[in-house]
Tab-separated table of C-alpha atoms in Angstrom:
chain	number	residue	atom	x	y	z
A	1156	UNK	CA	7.999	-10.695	8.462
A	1157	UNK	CA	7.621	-13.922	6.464
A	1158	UNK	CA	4.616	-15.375	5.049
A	1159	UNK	CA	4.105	-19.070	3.674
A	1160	UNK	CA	5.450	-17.791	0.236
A	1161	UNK	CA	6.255	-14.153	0.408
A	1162	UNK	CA	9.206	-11.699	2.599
A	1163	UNK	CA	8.424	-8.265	3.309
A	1164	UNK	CA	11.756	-6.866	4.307
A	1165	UNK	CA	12.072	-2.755	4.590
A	1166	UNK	CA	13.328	-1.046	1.432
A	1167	UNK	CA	16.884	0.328	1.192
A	1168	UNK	CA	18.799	2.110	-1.513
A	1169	UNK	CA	19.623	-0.808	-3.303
A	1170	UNK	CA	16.128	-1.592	-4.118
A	1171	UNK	CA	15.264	1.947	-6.600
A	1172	UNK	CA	16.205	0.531	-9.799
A	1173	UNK	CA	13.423	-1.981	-9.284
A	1174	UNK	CA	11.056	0.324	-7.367
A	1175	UNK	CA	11.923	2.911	-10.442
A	1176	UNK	CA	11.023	0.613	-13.289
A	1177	UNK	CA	7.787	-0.161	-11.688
A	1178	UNK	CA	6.808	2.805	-11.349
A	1179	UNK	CA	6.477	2.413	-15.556
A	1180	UNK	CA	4.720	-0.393	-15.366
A	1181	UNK	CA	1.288	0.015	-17.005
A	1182	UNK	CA	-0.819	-2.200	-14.623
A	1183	UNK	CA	0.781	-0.031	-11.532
A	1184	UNK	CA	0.018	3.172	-13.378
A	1185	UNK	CA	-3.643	2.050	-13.951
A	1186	UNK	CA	-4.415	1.112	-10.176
A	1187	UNK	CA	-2.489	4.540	-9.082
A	1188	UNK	CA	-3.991	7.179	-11.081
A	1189	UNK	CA	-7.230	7.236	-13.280
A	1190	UNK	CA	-4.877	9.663	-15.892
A	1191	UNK	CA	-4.872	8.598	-19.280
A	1192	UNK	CA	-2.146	10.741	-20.365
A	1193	UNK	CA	0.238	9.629	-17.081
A	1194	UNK	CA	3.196	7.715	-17.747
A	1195	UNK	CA	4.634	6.771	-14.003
A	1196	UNK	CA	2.352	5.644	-11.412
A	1197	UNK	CA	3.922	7.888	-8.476
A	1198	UNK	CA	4.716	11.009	-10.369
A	1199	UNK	CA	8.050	11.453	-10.660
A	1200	UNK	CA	8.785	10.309	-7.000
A	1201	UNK	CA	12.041	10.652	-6.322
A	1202	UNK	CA	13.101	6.993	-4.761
A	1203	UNK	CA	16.456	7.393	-3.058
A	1204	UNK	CA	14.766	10.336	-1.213
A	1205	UNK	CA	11.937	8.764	-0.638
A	1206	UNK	CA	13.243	5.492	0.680
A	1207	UNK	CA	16.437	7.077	1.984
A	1208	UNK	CA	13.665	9.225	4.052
A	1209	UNK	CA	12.052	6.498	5.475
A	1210	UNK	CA	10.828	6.926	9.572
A	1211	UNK	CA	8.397	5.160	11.210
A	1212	UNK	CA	5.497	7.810	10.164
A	1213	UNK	CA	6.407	6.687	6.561
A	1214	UNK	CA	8.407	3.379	5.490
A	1215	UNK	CA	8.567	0.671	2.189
A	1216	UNK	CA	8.594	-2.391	2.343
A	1217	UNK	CA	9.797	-5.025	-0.476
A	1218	UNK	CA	7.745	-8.283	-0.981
A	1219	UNK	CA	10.566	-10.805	-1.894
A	1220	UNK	CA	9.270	-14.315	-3.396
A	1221	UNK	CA	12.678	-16.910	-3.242
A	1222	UNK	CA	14.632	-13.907	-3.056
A	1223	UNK	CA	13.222	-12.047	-5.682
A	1224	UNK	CA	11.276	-8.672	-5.600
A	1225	UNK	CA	7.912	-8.945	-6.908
A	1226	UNK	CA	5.877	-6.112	-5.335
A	1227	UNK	CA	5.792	-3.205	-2.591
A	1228	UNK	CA	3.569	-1.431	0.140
A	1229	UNK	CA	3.960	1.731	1.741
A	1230	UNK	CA	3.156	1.962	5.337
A	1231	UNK	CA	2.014	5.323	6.831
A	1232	UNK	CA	0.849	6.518	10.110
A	1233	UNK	CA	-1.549	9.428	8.290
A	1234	UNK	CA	-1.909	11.228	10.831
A	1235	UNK	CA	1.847	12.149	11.535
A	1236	UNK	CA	3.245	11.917	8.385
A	1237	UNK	CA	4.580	15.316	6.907
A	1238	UNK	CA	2.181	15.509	3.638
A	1239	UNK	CA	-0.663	15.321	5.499
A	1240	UNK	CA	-2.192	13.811	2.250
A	1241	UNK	CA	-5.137	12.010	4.554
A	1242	UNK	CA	-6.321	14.951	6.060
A	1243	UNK	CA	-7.571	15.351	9.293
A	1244	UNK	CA	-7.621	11.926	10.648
A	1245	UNK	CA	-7.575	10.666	14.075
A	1246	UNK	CA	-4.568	8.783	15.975
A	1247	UNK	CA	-3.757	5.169	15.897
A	1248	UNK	CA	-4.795	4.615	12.305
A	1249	UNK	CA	-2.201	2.711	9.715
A	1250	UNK	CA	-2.390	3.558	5.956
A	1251	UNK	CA	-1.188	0.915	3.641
A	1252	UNK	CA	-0.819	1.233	0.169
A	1253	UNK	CA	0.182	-1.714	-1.661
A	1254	UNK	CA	1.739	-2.850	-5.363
A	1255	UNK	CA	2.832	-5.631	-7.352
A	1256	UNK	CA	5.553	-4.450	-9.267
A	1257	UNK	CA	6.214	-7.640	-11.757
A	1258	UNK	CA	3.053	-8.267	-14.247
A	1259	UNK	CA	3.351	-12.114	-14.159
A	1260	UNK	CA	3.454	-12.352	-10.624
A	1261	UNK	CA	-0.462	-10.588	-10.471
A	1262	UNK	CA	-2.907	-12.612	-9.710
A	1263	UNK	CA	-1.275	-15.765	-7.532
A	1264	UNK	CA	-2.169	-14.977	-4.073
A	1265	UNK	CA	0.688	-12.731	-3.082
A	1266	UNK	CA	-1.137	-9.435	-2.437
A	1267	UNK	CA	-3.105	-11.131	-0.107
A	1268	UNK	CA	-0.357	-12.380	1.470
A	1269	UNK	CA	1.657	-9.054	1.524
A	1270	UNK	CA	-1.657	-7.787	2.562
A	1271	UNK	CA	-2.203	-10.371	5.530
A	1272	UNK	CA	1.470	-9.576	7.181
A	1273	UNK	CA	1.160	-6.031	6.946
A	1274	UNK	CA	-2.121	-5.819	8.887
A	1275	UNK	CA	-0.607	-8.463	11.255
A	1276	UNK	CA	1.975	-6.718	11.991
A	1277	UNK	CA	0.261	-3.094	12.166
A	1278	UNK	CA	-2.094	-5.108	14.469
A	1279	UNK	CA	0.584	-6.111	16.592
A	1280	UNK	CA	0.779	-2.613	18.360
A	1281	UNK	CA	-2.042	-2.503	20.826
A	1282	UNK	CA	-2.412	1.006	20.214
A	1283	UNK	CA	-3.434	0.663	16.624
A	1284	UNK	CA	-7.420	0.712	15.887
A	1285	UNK	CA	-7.809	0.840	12.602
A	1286	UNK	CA	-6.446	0.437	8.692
A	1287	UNK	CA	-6.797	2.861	6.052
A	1288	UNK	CA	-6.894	2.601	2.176
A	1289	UNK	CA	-7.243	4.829	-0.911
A	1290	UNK	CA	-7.791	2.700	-3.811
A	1291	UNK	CA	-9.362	4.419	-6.900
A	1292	UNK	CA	-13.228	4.833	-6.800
A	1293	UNK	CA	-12.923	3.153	-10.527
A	1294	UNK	CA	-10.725	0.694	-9.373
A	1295	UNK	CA	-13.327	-2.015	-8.407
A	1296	UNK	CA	-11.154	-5.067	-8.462
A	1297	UNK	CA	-9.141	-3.267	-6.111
A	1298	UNK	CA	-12.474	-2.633	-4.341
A	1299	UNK	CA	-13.178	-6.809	-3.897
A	1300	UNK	CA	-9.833	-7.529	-3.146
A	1301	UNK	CA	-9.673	-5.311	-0.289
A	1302	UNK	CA	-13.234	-6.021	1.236
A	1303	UNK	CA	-12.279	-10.248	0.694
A	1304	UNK	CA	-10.076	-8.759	3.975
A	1305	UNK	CA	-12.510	-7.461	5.836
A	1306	UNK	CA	-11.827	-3.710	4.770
A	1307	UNK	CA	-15.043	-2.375	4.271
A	1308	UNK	CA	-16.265	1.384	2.267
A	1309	UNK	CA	-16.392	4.252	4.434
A	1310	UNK	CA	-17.055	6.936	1.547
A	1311	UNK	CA	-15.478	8.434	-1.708
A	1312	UNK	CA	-12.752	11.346	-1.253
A	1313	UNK	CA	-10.708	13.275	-3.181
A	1314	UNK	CA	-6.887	13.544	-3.278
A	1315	UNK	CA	-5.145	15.737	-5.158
A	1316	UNK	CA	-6.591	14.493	-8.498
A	1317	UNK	CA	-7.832	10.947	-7.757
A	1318	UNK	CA	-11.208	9.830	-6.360
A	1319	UNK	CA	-10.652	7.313	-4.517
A	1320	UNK	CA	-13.111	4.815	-2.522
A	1321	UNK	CA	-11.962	4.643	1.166
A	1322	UNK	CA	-11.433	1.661	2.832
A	1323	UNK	CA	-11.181	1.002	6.480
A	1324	UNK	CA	-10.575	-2.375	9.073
A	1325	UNK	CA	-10.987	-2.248	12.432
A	1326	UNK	CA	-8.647	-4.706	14.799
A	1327	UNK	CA	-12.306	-5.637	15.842
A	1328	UNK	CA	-13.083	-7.168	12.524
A	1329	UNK	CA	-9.492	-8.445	11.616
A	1330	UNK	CA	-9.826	-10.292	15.063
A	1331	UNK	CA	-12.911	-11.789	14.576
A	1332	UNK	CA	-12.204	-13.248	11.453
């Protein structure tokens, strides 16, 4: 998948050094958990399992700018995959969560543009409806980013220890657009 600026390529073993020292990063901690006290965003995810584990239910993907990592999203189809963190969700549904790993690479576009290929590309299965998100309910920047797509609130939830604002985009709206 390329983009005018940014690669998403799938994640492989070689990438959980980087994947590993973002998880430390303050800013990814902040958008991940609401915790004061936490001190890795993804709580003490193993990587090489995790990516290692990788299926179509559950994959990474690396956002590459001239060759260099910069970010990640995880793709999920929530309704299959083996956590069922989402609950009881209906079929056809994507879950994307995204991250930029590097601090000085916030804030130039390339979220949006990780953002725009993923849903592309989820899009590109007919059988796909919908997109789901989590962000944090105190998250609001999060919040604007994500509705600027065309994701729009469906209602506050709890997992595990987070409140989180859902998100959802229909193939309708992303169509339309």
């Amino acid at each position: 998948m390329a983009g005018s600026r940014v690669i998403l390529r799938r994640a492989s073993i070689d990438d959980v050094p980087v994947l590993e020292r973002w998880d430390l990063e303050p800013h990814v901690i902040a958008c991940i958990t609401d915790d004061p006290t936490a001190t890795t965003a993804f709580d003490g995810t193993a990587w090489t399992e995790e990516i290692a584990g990788a299926s179509e239910v559950s994959y990474h993907l690396i956002a590459e700018v001239d060759g260099h990592p910069i970010g990640a999203m995880q793709i999920i189809d929530p309704q299959l995959e083996s956590t069922h963190y989402w609950g009881d969700v209906g079929p056809n549904l994507r879950a994307v969560d995204i991250w930029i790993g590097e601090p000085d690479m916030l804030g130039r576009g390339y979220g949006t543009e990780m953002m725009t290929q993923a849903v592309d590309d989820a899009f590109a299965d007919p059988a796909i409806v919908a997109i789901i998100i989590d962000p944090l309910a105190s998250n609001t920047d999060a919040h604007r980013f994500y509705q600027r797509l065309g994701f729009v609130p469906v209602g506050r939830q709890v997992f595990g220890e987070d409140d989180c604002l859902v998100h959802r985009l229909d193939r309708a709206s992303w169509t339309a657009r």
